XYZ file of C-alpha atoms in Angstrom:
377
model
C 94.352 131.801 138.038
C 96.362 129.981 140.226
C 100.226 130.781 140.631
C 100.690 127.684 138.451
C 98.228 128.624 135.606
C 100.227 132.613 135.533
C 103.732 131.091 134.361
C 104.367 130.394 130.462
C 106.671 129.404 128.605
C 108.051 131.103 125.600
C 110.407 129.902 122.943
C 112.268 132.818 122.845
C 114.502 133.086 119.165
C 115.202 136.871 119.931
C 113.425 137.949 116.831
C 110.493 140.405 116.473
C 107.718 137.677 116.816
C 109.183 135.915 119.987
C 109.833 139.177 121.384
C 106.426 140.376 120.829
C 104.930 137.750 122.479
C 107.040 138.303 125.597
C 105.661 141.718 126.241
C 102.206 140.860 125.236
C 101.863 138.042 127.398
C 103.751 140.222 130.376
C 100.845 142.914 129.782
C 98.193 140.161 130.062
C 99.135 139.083 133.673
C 101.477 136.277 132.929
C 104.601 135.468 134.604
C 107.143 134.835 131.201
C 109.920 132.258 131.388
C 112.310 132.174 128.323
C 114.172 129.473 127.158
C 116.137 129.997 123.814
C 117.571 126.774 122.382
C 120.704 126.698 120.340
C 120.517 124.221 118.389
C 123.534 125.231 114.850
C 125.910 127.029 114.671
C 126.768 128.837 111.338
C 129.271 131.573 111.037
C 126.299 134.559 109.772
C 125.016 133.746 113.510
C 128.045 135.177 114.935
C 128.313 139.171 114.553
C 131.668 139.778 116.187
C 134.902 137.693 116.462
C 135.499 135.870 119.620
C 131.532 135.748 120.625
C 130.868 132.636 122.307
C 127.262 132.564 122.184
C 125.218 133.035 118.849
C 123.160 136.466 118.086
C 120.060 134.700 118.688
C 120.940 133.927 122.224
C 122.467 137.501 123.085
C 119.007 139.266 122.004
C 116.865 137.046 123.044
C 118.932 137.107 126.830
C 119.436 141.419 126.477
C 115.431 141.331 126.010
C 114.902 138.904 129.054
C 117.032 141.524 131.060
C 115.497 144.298 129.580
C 111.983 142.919 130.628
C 113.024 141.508 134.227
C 112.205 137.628 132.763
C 113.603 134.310 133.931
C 116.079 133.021 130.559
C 117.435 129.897 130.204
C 119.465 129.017 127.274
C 119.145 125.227 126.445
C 122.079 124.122 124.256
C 120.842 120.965 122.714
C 122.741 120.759 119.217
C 123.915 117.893 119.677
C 120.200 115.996 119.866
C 119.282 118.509 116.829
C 121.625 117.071 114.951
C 121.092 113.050 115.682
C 116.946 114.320 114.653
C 116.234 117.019 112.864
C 119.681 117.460 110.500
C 119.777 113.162 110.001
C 116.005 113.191 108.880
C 117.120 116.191 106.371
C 120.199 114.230 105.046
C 118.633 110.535 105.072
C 115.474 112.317 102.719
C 117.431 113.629 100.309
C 118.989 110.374 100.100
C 116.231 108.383 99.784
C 115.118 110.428 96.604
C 112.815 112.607 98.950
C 112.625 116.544 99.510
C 112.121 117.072 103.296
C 110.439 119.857 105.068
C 112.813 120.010 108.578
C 110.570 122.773 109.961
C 106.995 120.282 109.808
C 109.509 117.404 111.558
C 111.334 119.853 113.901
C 108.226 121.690 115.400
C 106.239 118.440 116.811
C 109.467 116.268 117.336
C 111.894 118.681 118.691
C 111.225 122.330 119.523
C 108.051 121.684 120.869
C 108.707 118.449 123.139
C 112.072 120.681 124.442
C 109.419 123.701 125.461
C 107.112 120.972 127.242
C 110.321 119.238 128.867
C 111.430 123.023 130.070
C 108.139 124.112 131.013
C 107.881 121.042 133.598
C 111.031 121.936 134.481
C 110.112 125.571 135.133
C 106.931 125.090 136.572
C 105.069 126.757 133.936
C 101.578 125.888 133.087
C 101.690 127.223 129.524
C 103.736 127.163 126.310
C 104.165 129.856 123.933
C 105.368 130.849 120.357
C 105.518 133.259 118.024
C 104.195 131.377 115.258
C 101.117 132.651 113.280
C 98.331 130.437 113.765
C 95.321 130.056 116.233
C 93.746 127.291 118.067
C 89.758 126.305 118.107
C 88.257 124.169 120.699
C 85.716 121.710 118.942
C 83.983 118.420 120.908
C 86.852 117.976 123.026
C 89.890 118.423 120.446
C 91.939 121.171 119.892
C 91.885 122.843 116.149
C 94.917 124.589 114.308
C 93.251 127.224 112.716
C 94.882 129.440 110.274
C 96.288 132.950 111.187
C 95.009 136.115 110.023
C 97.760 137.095 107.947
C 97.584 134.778 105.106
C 101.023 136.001 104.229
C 102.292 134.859 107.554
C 100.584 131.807 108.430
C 102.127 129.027 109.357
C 99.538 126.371 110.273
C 101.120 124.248 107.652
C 103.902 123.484 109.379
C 102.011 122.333 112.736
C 100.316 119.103 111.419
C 101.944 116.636 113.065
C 101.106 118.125 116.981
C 99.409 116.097 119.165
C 96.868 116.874 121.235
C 98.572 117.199 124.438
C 101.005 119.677 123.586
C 97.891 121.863 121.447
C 96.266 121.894 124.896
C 99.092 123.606 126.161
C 99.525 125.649 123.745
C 99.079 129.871 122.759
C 99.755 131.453 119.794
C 99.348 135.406 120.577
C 99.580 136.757 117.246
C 97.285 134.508 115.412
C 95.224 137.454 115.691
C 97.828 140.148 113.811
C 99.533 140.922 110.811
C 103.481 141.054 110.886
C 102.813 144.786 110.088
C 100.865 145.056 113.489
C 103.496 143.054 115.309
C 106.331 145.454 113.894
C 103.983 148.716 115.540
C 103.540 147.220 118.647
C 106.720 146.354 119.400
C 107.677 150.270 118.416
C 105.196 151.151 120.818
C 106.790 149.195 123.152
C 109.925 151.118 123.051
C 111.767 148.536 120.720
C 112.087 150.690 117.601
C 114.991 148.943 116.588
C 113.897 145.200 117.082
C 110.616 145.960 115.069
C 112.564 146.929 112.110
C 114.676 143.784 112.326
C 115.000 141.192 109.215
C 113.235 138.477 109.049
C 114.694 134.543 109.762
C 115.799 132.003 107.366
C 113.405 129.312 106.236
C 116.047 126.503 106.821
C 118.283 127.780 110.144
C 120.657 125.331 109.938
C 121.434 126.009 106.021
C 123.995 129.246 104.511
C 123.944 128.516 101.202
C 122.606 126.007 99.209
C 121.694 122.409 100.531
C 123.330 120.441 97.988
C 126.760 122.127 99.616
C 125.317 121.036 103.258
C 124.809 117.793 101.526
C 128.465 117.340 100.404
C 129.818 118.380 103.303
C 128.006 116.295 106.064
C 128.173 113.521 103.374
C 131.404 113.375 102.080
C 131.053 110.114 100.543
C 127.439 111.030 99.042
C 129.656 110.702 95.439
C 130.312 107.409 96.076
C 127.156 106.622 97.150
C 125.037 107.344 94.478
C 127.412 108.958 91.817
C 126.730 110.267 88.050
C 123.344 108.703 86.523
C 121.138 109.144 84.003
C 118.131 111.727 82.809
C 115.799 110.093 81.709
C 112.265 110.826 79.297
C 108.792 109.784 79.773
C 109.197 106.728 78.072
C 112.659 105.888 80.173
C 114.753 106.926 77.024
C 118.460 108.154 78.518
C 118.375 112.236 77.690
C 122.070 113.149 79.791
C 123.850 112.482 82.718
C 123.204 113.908 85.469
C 125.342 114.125 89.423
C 123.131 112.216 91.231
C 119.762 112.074 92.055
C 119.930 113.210 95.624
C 120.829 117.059 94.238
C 117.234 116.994 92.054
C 113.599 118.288 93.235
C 110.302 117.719 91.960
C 109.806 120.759 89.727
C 113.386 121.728 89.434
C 113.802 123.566 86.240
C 117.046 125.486 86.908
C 120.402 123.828 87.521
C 119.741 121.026 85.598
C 123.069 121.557 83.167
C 121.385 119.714 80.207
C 120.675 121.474 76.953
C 116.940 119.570 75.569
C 116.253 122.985 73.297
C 112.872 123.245 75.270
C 112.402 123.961 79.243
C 112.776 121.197 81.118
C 111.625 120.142 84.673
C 112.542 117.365 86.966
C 109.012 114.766 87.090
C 110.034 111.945 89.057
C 113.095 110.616 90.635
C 113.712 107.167 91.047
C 116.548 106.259 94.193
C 116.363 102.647 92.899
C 117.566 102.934 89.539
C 119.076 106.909 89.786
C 117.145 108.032 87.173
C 115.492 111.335 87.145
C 112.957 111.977 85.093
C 112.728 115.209 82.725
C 109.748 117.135 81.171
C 107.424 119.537 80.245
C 105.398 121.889 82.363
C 102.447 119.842 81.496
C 103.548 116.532 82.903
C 104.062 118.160 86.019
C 100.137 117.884 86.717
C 98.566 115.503 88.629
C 94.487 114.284 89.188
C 95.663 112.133 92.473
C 98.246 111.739 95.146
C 99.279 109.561 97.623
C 99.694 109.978 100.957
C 101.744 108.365 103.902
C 102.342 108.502 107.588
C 98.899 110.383 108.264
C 98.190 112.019 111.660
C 94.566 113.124 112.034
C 92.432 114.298 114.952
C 89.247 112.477 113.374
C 89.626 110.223 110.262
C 85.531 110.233 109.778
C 85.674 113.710 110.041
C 88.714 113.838 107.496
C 86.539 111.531 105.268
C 82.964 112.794 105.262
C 84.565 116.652 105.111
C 82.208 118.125 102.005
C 84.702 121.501 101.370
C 88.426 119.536 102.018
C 90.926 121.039 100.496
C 95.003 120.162 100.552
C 97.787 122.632 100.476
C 101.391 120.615 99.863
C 103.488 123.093 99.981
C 104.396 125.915 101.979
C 102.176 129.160 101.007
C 100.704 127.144 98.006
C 97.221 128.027 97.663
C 94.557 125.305 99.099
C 93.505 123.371 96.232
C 89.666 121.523 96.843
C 90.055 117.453 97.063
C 88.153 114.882 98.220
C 90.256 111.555 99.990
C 89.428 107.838 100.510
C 91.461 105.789 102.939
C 93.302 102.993 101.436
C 93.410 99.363 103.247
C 97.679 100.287 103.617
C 96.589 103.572 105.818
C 97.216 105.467 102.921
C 95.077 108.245 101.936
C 94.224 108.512 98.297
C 93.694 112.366 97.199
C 91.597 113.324 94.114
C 92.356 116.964 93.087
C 89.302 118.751 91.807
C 91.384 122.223 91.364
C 95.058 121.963 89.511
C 97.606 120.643 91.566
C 101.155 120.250 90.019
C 104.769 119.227 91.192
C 103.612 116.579 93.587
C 106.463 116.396 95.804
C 107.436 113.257 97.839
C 108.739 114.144 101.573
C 106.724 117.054 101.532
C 103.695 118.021 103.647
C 100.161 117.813 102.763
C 98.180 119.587 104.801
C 94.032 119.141 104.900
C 92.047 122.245 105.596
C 88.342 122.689 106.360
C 87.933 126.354 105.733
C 90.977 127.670 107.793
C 90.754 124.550 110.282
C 93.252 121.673 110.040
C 91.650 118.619 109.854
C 95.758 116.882 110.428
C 97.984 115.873 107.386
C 100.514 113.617 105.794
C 103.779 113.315 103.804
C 103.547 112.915 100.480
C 104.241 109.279 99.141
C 106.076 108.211 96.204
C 103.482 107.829 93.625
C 104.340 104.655 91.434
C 101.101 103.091 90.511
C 99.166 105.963 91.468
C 96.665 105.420 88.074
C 96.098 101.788 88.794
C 95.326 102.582 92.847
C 93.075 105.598 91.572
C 90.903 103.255 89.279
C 90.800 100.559 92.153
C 89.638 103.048 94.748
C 86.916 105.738 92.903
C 84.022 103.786 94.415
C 85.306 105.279 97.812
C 85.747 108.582 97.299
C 82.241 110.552 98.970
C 80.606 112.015 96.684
């Protein structure tokens, strides 16, 4: 390799998986360059009074020192917060449920670790997540990792090819359990028996808190409206429709006798509409904002299937592209709580074929009756 081709970058979060990949890539030749990026502050990231720097920084620079590394610390909260915390605020406001981690991989982290790697001369970029890449006809595959409890290929969709190409994933090939021994074989007994991350990082509590605090006027806004039935009959009031989910059944504060859980939400008229269990199901879904390596592929793929959510198990589907760039999904396994914001995420075995964000679905029987002559088979 040349000089060039030995230098890689790692996003270093001074947890067990970034850590991990530090030594591993150190033992494989490679000259490591860390860059941890700070991108919110909450108080649980502080451990002692006075520390200027959050915990994530401090272990992540203690283990750069410890393994004779170039660190850099790149404070960029600031642009997090114009992209990443803005997308998660406007969402929620616009009757959606985001998913900040599928927007901040491909539109933040990522294009900071290609900035710094030019930056730093280094050839390579690499992360802790848990996922592997496949080279097929010239593209570059996410493929899933071999934990299935750890995978996170379903956050990854939206990469494009030029930052896959630079891309490693060392522990694709491991379970966390493996991770945790070989760091303890390492000599970091303690760090392997560390706790895991939170999903959201920039979130303490509960997001309809964040919400009313980095929208104080979100009240005002959208206020008090109404519950609503199937058939649009008024069931309660309820705070606003920006503090309701798809599949909510908890929290709701409305007594019906029966469970009841959140079907649709409607920004327009701030209705949200209640349920049972059974309503929740869906034969189609619609599909927005698509990003695919090959739409034939995508099209013609004989065992597709969809995950849209976050460790929800694949469910088989066939698609048809829409003349609005849509993608129409049939469901041929039960799919239920279709969420709009949220990912969906198409699979060929454990390859991703790319993804989408799930639309609102108004219409979505008429479209479905339009559209059957072009599903594939």
């Amino acid at each position: 390799m040349k000089e060039k081709d030995k230098r890689v970058l790692v996003g270093m979060s001074g947890g067990i998986d970034s850590s991990a990949v530090c030594i591993m890539l150190q033992e494989q030749g490679y000259e490591v360059v860390g860059v941890t990026m700070r991108t919110w502050d909450i108080p649980s990231h502080f451990s002692t009074p006075g520390q200027s720097q959050p915990d994530e920084v401090l272990e992540a620079q203690a283990l750069a020192a410890r393994l004779g590394i170039e660190h850099h610390v790149a404070d960029v909260r600031k642009e997090f917060k114009e992209v990443i915390v803005k997308y998660f605020i406007d969402e929620y406001m616009s009757g959606r449920t985001p998913n900040p981690c599928v927007m901040c991989n491909p539109l933040f982290k990522e294009r900071i670790l290609c900035e710094w790697a030019d930056r730093t001369d280094c050839a390579w970029i690499a992360t802790g997540h848990y996922c592997q890449l496949k080279d097929i006809n010239g593209a570059r595959y996410i493929v899933t990792g071999d934990d299935s409890t750890k995978d996170q290929s379903y956050f990854l969709w939206k990469l494009p090819q030029d930052i896959l190409k630079r891309m490693m994933f060392p522990l694709g090939g491991m379970t966390k359990t493996e991770v945790r021994a070989y760091l303890a074989s390492k000599g970091f007994e303690a760090k392997a028996k560390g706790g895991e991350s939170m999903e959201i990082c920039f979130i303490d509590k509960d997001y309809r808190e964040f919400l009313k605090e980095h929208c104080p006027d979100i009240d005002e806004r959208i206020g008090a409206g109404w519950f609503v039935d199937s058939k649009g009959l008024k069931l309660g009031q309820h705070k606003g429709f920006a503090y309701y989910t798809i599949g909510q059944r908890k929290g709701l504060e409305i007594a019906l006798g029966k469970p009841a859980y959140v079907l649709k939400i409607n920004p327009a008229k701030n209705t949200v509409m209640l349920g049972d269990a059974d309503q929740l199901k869906a034969e189609y879904m619609l599909v927005e904002q698509v990003n695919v390596i090959c739409m034939e592929e995508l099209l013609r793929c004989k065992e597709l299937s969809v995950r849209i959510r976050y460790r929800s198990r694949p469910i088989p589907c066939q698609v048809a592209l829409l003349d609005n760039g849509q993608l129409l999904v049939k469901f041929e396994g039960e799919a239920s709580a279709i969420t709009p914001g949220q990912s969906a995420v198409f699979y060929e075995g454990n390859r991703v074929l790319g993804g989408g964000f799930i639309a609102f679905q108004q219409a979505i029987k008429k479209i479905a009756a339009e559209n059957q002559e072009k599903f594939n088979r």
